[in-house]
XYZ file of C-alpha atoms in Angstrom:
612
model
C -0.534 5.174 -87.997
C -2.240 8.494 -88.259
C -1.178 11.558 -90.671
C 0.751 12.509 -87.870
C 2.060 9.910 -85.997
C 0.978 8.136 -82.832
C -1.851 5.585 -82.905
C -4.596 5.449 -85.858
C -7.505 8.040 -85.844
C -9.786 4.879 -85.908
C -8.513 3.538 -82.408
C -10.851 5.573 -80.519
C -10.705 2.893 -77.412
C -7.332 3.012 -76.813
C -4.814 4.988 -74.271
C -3.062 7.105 -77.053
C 0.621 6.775 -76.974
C 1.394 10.107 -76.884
C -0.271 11.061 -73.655
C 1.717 11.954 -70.824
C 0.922 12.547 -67.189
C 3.455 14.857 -65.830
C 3.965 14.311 -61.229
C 5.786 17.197 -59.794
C 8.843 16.423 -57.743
C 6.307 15.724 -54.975
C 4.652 12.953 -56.449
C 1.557 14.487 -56.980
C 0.342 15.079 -60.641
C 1.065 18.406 -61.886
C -0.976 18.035 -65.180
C -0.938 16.368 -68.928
C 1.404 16.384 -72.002
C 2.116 15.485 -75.612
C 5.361 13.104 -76.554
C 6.238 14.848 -79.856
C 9.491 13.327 -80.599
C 11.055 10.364 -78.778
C 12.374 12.094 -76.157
C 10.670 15.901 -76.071
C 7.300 16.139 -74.551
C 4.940 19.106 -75.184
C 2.918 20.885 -71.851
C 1.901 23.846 -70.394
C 4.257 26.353 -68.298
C 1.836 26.402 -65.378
C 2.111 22.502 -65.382
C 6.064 23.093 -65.262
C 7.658 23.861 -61.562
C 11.356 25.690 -62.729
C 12.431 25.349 -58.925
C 12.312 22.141 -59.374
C 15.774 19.174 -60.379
C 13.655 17.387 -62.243
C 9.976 16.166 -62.921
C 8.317 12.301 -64.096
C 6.655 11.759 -67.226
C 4.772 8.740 -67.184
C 3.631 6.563 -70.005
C 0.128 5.526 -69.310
C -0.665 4.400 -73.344
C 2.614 2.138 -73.585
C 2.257 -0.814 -75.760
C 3.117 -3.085 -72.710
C 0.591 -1.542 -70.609
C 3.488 -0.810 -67.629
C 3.073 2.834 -67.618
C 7.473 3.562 -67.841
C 8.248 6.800 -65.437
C 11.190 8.803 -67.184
C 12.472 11.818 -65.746
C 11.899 14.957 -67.158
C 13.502 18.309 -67.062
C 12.669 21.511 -68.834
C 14.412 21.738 -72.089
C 16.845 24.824 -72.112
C 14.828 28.208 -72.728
C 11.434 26.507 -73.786
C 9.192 28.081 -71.978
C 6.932 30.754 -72.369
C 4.684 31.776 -69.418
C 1.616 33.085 -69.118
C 1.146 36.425 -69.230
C -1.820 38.859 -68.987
C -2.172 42.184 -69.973
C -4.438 45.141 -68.855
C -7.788 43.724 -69.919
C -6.900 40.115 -68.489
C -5.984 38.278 -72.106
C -3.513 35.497 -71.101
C -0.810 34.633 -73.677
C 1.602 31.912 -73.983
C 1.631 29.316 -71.263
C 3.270 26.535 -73.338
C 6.726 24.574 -72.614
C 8.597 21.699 -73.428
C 10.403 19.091 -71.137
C 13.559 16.847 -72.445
C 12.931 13.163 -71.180
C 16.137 11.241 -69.463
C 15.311 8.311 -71.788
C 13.825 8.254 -74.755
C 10.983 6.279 -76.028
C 9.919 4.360 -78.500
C 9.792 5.687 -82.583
C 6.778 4.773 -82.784
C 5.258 6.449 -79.772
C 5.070 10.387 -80.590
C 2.636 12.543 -82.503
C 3.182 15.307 -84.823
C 1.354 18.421 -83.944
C -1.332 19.077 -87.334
C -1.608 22.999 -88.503
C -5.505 23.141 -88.942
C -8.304 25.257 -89.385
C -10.435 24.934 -86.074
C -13.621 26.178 -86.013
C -16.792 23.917 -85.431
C -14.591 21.203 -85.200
C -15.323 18.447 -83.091
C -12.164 17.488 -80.710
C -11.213 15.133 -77.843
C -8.679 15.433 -75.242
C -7.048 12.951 -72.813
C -6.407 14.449 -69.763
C -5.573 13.145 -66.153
C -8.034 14.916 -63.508
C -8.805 13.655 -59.995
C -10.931 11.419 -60.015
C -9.873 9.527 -63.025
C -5.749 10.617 -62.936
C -5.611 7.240 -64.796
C -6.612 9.427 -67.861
C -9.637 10.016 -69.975
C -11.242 10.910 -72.788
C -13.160 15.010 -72.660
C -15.543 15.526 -75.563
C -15.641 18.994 -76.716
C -16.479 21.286 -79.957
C -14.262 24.308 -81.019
C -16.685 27.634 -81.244
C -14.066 29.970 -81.917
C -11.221 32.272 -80.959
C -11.159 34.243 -78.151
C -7.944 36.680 -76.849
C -5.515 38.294 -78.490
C -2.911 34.958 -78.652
C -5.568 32.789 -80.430
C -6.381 30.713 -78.116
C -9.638 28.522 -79.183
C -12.773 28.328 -77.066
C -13.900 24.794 -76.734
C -17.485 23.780 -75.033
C -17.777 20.409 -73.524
C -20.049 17.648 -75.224
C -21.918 17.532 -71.707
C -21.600 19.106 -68.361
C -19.671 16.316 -66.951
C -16.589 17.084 -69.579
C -14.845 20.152 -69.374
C -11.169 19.907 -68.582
C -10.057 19.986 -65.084
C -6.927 20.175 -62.943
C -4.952 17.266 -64.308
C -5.742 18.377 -68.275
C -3.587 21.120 -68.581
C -0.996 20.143 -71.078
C -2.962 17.666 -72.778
C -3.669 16.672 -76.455
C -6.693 17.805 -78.632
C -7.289 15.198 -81.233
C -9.129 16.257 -83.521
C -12.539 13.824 -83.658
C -12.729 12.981 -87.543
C -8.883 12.348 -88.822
C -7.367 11.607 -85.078
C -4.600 14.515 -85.141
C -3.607 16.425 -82.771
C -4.309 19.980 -83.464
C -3.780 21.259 -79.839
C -3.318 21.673 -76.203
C -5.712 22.125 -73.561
C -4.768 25.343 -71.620
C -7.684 25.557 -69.062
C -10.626 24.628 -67.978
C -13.260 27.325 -65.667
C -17.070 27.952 -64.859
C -18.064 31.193 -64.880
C -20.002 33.240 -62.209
C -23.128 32.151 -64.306
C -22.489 28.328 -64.595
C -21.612 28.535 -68.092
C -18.553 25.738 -68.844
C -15.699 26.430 -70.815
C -12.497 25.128 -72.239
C -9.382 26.421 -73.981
C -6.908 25.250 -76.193
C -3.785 26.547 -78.307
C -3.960 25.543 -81.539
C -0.691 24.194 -83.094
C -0.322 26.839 -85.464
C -0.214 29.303 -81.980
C 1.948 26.896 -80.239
C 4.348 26.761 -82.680
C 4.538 30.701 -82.936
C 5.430 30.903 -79.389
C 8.023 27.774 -79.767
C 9.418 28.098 -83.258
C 11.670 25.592 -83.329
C 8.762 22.679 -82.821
C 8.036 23.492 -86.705
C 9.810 20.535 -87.129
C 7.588 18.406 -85.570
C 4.369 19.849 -87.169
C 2.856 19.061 -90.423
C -0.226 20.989 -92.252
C 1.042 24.114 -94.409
C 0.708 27.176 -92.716
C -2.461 29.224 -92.673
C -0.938 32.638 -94.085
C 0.574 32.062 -98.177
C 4.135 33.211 -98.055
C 3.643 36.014 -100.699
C 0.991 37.703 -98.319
C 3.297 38.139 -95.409
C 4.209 41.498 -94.103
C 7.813 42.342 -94.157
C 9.826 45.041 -92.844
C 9.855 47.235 -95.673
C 5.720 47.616 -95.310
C 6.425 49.883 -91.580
C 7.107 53.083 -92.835
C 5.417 56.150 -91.844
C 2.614 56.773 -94.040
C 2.417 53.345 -95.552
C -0.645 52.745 -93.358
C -4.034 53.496 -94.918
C -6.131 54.014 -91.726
C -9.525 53.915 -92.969
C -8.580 50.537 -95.172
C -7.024 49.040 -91.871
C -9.999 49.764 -90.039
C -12.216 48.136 -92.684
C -10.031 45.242 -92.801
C -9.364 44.583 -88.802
C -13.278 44.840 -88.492
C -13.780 41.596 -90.686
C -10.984 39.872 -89.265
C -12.249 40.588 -85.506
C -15.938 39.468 -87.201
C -18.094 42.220 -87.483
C -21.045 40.264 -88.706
C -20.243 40.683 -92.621
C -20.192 37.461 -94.218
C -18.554 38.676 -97.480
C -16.276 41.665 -98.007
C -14.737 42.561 -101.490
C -12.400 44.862 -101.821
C -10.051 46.044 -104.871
C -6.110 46.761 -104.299
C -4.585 47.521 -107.545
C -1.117 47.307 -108.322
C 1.447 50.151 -107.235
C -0.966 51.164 -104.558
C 2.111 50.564 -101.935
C 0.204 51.930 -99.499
C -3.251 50.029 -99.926
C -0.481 46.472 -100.366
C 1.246 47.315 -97.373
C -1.629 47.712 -95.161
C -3.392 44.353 -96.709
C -0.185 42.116 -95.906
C -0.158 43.913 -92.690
C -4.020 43.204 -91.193
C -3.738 39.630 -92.767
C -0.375 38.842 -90.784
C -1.828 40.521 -87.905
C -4.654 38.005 -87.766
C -2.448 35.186 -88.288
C -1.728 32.764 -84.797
C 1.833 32.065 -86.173
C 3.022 34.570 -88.025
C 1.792 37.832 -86.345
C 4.588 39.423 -83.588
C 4.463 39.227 -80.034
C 4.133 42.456 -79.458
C 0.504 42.848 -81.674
C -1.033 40.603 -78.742
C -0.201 43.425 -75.972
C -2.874 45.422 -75.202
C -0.285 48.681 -75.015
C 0.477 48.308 -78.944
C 0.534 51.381 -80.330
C -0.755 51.324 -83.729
C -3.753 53.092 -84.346
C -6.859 52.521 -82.949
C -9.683 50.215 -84.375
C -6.656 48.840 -87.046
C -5.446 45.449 -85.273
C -7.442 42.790 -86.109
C -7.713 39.987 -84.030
C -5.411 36.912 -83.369
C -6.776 33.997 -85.125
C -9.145 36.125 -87.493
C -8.875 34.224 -90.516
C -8.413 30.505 -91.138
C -6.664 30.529 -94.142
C -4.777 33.079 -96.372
C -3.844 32.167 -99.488
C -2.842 34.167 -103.422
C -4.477 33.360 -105.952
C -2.507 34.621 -108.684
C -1.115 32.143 -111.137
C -3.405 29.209 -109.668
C -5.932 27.463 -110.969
C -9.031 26.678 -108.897
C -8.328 23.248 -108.546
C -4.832 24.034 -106.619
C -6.952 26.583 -104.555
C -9.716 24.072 -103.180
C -6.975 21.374 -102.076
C -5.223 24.297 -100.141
C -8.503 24.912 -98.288
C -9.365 21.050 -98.097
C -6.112 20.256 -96.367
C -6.497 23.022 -94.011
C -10.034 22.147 -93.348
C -9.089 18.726 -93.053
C -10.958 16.666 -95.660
C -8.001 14.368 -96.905
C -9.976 10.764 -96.088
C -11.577 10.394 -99.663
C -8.450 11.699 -101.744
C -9.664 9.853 -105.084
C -12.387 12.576 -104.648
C -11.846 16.107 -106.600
C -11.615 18.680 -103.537
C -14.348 21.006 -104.719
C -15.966 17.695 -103.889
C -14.762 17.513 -100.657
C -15.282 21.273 -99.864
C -19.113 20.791 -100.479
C -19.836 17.937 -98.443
C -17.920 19.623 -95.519
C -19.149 19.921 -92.174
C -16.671 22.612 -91.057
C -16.483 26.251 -91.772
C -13.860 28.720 -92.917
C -12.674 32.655 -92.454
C -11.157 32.771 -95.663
C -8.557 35.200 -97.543
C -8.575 35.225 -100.630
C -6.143 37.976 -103.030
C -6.413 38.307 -106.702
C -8.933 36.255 -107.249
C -9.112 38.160 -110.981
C -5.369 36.581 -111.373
C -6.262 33.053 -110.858
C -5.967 30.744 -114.073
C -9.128 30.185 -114.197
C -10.897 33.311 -112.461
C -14.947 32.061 -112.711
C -14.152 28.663 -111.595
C -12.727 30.160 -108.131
C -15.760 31.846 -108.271
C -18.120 29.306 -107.819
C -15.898 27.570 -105.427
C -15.981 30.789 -103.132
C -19.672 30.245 -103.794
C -19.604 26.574 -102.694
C -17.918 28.109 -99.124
C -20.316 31.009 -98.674
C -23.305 28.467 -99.303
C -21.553 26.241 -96.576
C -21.379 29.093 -94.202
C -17.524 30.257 -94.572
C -16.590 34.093 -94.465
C -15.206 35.366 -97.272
C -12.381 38.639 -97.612
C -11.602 38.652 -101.292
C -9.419 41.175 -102.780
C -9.179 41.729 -106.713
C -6.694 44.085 -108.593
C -9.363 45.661 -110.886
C -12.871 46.872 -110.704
C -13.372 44.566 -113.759
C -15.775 42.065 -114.822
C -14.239 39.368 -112.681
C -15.119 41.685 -109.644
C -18.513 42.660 -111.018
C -19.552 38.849 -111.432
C -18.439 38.334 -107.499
C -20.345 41.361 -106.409
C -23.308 39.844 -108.081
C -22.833 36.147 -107.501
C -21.692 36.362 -103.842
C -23.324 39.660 -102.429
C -26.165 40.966 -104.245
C -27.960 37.814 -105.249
C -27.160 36.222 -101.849
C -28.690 38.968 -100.252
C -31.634 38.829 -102.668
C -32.529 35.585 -101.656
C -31.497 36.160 -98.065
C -34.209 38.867 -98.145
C -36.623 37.122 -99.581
C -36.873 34.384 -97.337
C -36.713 36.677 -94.332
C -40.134 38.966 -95.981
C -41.851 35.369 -95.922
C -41.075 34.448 -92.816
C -41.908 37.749 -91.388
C -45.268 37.394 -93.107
C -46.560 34.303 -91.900
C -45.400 35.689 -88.177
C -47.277 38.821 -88.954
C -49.888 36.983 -90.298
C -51.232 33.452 -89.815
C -48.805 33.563 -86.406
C -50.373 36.771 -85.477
C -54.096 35.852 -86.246
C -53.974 32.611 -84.348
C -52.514 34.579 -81.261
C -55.620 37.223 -81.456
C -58.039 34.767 -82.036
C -56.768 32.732 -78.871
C -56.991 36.309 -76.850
C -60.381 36.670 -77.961
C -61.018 33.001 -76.424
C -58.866 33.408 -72.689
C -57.132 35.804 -70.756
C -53.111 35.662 -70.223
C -52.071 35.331 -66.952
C -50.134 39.074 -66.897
C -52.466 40.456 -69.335
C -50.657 43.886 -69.135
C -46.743 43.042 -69.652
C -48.228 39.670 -72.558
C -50.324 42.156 -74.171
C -47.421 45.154 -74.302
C -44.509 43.152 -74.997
C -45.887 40.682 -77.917
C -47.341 44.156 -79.376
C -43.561 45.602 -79.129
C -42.443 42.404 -80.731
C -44.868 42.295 -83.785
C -44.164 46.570 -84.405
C -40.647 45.531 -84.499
C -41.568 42.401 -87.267
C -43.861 45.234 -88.999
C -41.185 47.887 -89.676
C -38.506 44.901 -90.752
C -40.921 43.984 -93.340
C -41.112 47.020 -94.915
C -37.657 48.026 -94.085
C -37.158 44.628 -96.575
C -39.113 45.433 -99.237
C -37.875 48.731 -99.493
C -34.796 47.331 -99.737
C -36.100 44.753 -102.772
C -36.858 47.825 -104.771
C -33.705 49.701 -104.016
C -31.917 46.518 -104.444
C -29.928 47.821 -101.514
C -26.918 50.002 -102.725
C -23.637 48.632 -101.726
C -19.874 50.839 -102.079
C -17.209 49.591 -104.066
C -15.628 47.428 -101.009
C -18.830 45.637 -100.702
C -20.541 47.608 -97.407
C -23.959 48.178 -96.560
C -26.322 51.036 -96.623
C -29.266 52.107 -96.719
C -32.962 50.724 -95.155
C -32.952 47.049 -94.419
C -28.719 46.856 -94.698
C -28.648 43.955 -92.130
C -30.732 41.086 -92.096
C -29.217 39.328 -89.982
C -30.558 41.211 -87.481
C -34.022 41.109 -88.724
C -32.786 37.183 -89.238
C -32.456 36.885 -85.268
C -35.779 39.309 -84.768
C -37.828 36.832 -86.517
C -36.788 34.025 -84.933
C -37.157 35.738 -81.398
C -40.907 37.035 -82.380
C -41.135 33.485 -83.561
C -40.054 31.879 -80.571
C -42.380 34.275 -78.264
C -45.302 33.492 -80.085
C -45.302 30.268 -80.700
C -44.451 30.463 -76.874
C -47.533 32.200 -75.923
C -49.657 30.560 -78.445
C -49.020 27.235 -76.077
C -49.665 29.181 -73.158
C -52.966 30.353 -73.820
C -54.157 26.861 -75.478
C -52.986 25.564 -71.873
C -55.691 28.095 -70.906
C -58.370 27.411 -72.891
C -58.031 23.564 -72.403
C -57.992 24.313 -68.626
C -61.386 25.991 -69.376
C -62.709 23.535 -71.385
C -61.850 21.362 -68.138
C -63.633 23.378 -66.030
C -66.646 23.432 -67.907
C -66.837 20.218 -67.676
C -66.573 20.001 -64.282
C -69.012 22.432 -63.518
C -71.629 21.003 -65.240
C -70.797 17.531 -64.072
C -71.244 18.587 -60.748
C -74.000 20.933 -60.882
C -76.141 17.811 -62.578
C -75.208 15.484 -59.948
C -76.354 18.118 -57.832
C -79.728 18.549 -59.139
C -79.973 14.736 -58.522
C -79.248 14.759 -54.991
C -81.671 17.665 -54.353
C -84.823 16.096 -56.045
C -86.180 19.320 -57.152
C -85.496 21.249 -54.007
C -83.678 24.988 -54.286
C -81.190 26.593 -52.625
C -80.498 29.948 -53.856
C -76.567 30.090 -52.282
C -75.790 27.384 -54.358
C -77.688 28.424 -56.967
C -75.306 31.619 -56.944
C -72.338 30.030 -57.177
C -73.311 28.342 -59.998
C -74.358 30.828 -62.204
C -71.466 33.305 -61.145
C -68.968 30.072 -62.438
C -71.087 29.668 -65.668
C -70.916 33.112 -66.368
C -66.884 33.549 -65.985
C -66.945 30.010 -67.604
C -68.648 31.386 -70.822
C -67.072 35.111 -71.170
C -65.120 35.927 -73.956
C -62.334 36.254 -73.322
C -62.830 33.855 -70.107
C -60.110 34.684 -67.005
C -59.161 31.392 -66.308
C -58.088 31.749 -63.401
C -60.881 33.997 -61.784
C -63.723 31.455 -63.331
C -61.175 28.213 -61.760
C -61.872 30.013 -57.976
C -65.248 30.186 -59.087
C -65.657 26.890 -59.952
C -63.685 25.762 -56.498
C -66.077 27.882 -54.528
C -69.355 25.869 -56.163
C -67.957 22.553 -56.102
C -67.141 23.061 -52.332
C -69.795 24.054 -51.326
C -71.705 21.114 -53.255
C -69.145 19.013 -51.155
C -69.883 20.577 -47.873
C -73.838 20.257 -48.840
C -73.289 16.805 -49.023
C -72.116 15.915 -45.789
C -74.306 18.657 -44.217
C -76.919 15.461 -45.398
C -75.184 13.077 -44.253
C -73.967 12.193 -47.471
C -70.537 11.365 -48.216
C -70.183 14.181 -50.212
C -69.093 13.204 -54.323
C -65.554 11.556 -54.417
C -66.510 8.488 -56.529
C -69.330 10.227 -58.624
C -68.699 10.552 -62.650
C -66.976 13.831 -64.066
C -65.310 14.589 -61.003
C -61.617 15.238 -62.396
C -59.976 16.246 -58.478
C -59.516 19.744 -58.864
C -60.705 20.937 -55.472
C -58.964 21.913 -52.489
C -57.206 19.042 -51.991
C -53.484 18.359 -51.627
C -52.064 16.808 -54.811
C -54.621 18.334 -57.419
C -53.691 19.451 -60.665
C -55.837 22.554 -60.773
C -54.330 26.158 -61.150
C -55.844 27.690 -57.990
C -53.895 28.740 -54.554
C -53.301 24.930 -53.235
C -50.185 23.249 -52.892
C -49.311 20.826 -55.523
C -51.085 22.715 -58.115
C -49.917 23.372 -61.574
C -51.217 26.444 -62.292
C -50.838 30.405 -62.921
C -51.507 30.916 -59.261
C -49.313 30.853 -56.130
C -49.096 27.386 -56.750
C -46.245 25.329 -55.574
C -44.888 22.000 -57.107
C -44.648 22.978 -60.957
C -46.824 24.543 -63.553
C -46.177 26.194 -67.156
């Protein structure tokens, strides 16, 4: 059996056990759930119709493959609609039914506390056209809302969650446990395809009395929880709140340090308070209302760290199993969990306080290091301004950035270099099709790539100046955003680079056409002239061999000449030059490939029927 219960994480082609599809007391099926103890079965309130005596859970994954129908009714005062408040955030939506009958030991699942982002996940849901159930494919990109919920986007176009999945389980796709329930499923005005899910640790802070039937510690240490004593007027540092809420809601920072000593109540108080805030089971109901009255900018987001945890009195060791169980990496336990943190797939918005108290204070370094390399946030809070602090600074800021910054000034320079002198020396070979808006906005883009680079090494020889909580100012204090200028410069012109070889080979094309045609020509004609043709000719050649040549101007020349050379022909009594050598189609002819005004072209024209 899995961690958890149910069947194995290695049974991926069987009906799971624990799946449920729920019929109303119509018949008709009202949506998915999650047996999580012989007789209670987890779903959504939406699925759930209160007016109702009684409901039919039905057992699709029994061993005996008969698919038992037990009534169902809702159990007491377990449900927790959704609700919405002034922005449209939905909250809640989770319930549990008590079955007449119970089944099997061996049937449920336990519901697994962890960490969810960039996991990979499946769900068994029963939607129309399959309410026999099946299998969704989907990856967890993050939290979204103010209740946690988890945004999930389907493995193809064909899998997002539908009517019939509400209420079902999300397994998660490498140990098999169930870490969630599918809330929804919706397409946007712009087609994009979404899914969400509450993750157990939300569930169970909307239900608390299904603790019992989750495992996986919780994501918020004990000693960092805020208690009643921290809401007293003037306990609140604003400014540190503010600071803190910003990382937690992901403000683009990947590491923040920041230094609470002891006996600062107020700077304690206001930590314990933005971590508990963030936390999916822990925080209070009321935080997730859009009315709450705290100040503004100093309530972080639901969900906005992974994993919380004290490091005082622990040794590094103890640390990296608490993140490797919460990240999931307990199939190769004979390996040391540093081990298992590096060769990690997933990611982490990690807590981290008094990381100058651990046992062994450099060793948690260089695991932090391990994360941060991996692509993991990092908050880390330190009781002095010490050595310990110093070494972080250093080891997980400034070099980081360093290096960041150096690999950014030489990618910049070979896109404001070798990238840039391959896309003049193609301009100086063909016209762009808009010559005006290519010209003006690939100029815009390589200014912008200009001032980064300097911004950048400015930056080297100020070695950018950070404050004591690890901020950033002064020229080139985000590269990130230069990070996602160079690869959109990057991605324009290696874009128009393509473009304009498209060009010149359609030139090169042309010129061989031309002068395939204008020798057959001189063939048929025997030494006789005729200056219209003539004309044509030479006006072709000449567009043909400008620098830079307009394609498309010198491809209507070329039509116009080899027309006419067609025409000539049957004004002879010749039937004209369809099967002579050279001729590559591109006349005016239905089906050509040419980039002129013709149907079926594939041009830069008014073409129809595809193209660039």
């Amino acid at each position: 059996m899995a961690a958890g219960g149910g069947a194995p994480a290695d049974s991926r082609m069987r009906t799971p056990s624990w799946a449920v599809r729920i019929r109303g007391a119509d018949g008709e099926i009202a949506g998915a759930g999650i047996l999580l103890t012989p007789d209670r079965v987890l779903t959504c309130a939406h699925v759930v119709d209160r007016t109702a005596d009684r409901m039919t859970a039905e057992f699709v994954g029994a061993a005996d493959r008969s698919v038992p129908a037990v009534p169902a009714r809702l159990d007491g005062d377990a449900y927790v609609p959704e609700t919405r408040d002034a922005d449209g955030d939905p909250s809640g939506d989770v319930a549990l039914l008590r079955l007449e009958r119970p089944r099997p030991a061996e049937d449920p699942v336990r519901l697994r506390k962890l960490s969810t982002s960039t996991r990979e996940v499946r769900m068994y849901g029963f939607p129309y056209e399959h309410n026999g159930g099946i299998w969704f494919r989907a990856t967890a990109v993050g939290g979204c809302g103010r209740d946690g919920q988890v945004q999930l986007v389907p493995a193809s176009p064909g899998e997002l969650a539908s009517p019939g999945c509400s209420g079902a389980g999300v397994a998660d796709s490498d140990t098999g446990e169930v870490i969630g329930m599918v809330l929804s499923g919706q397409e946007d005005r712009h087609g994009n395809r979404f899914t969400f899910m509450s993750p157990a640790d939300t569930i169970v802070g909307h239900l608390p009395r299904l603790e019992s039937v989750t495992t996986g510690l919780s994501g918020l240490d004990p000693r960092l929880r805020s208690t009643s004593d921290d809401v007293v007027p003037g306990l609140l540092d604003e400014p540190f709140a503010q600071r803190l809420a910003a990382w937690l809601s992901d403000d683009g920072s990947r590491v923040k340090i920041s230094v609470v000593r002891h006996g600062d109540a107020a700077r304690e108080s206001t930590l314990r308070r933005a971590i508990t805030l963030a936390d999916r089971e822990s925080r209070p109901p009321v935080s997730v209302d859009r009315a709450f009255l705290d100040p503004p900018g100093t309530v972080p987001s639901v969900g906005g760290h992974d994993l919380a945890v004290h490091a005082s009195g622990r040794t590094s060791a103890r640390i990296a199993e608490r993140i490797a169980e919460r990240m999931g990496l307990w199939q190769r336990p004979e390996d040391p969990p540093l081990d298992r943190v590096r060769a990690a797939k997933g990611t982490l918005n990690l807590v981290v306080v008094g990381v100058d108290e651990a046992v062994d204070p450099p060793a948690v370094l260089d695991l932090l290091a391990v994360l941060r390399a991996g692509g993991s946030r990092l908050l880390l809070v330190f009781r002095t301004d010490g050595d310990c602090c110093h070494r972080a600074r250093d080891q997980l800021l400034v070099r980081p950035a360093r290096e960041h910054r150096a690999r950014l000034v030489d990618r910049l320079r070979e896109i404001t270099g070798p990238l840039a002198g391959e896309l003049h020396e193609r301009l100086s070979a063909v016209v762009p099709q808009d010559a005006r808006s290519f010209g003006r906005e690939l100029d815009r883009e390589l200014v912008a790539a200009h001032a980064a680079l300097a911004d950048l090494r400015r930056a080297d020889d100020l070695d950018q100046e950070r404050d004591p909580e690890g901020d950033r100012h002064g020229p080139g204090a985000d590269p990130d955003r230069y990070e996602r200028l160079a690869d959109r410069v990057a991605g324009r012109l290696v874009t128009s680079l393509a473009e304009l070889d498209r060009l010149r080979d359609r030139r090169d094309e042309l010129t061989g056409r031309l002068r395939s045609y204008h020798v057959l020509l001189q063939h048929r004609l025997q030494g006789e002239e005729d200056p219209a043709v003539d004309d044509l000719y030479l006006r072709a050649h000449a567009l043909l061999s400008a620098r830079p040549c307009d394609v498309r101007e010198a491809e209507a020349a070329v039509d116009a000449y080899t027309h006419r050379v067609d025409g000539y022909g049957d004004d002879r009594g010749q039937g004209g030059y369809d099967d002579h050598p050279g001729r590559d189609g591109y006349g005016d002819h239905p089906g050509h490939g040419g980039y002129g005004d013709h149907p079926g072209h594939g041009g830069y024209g008014d073409q129809r029927g595809g193209g660039a």
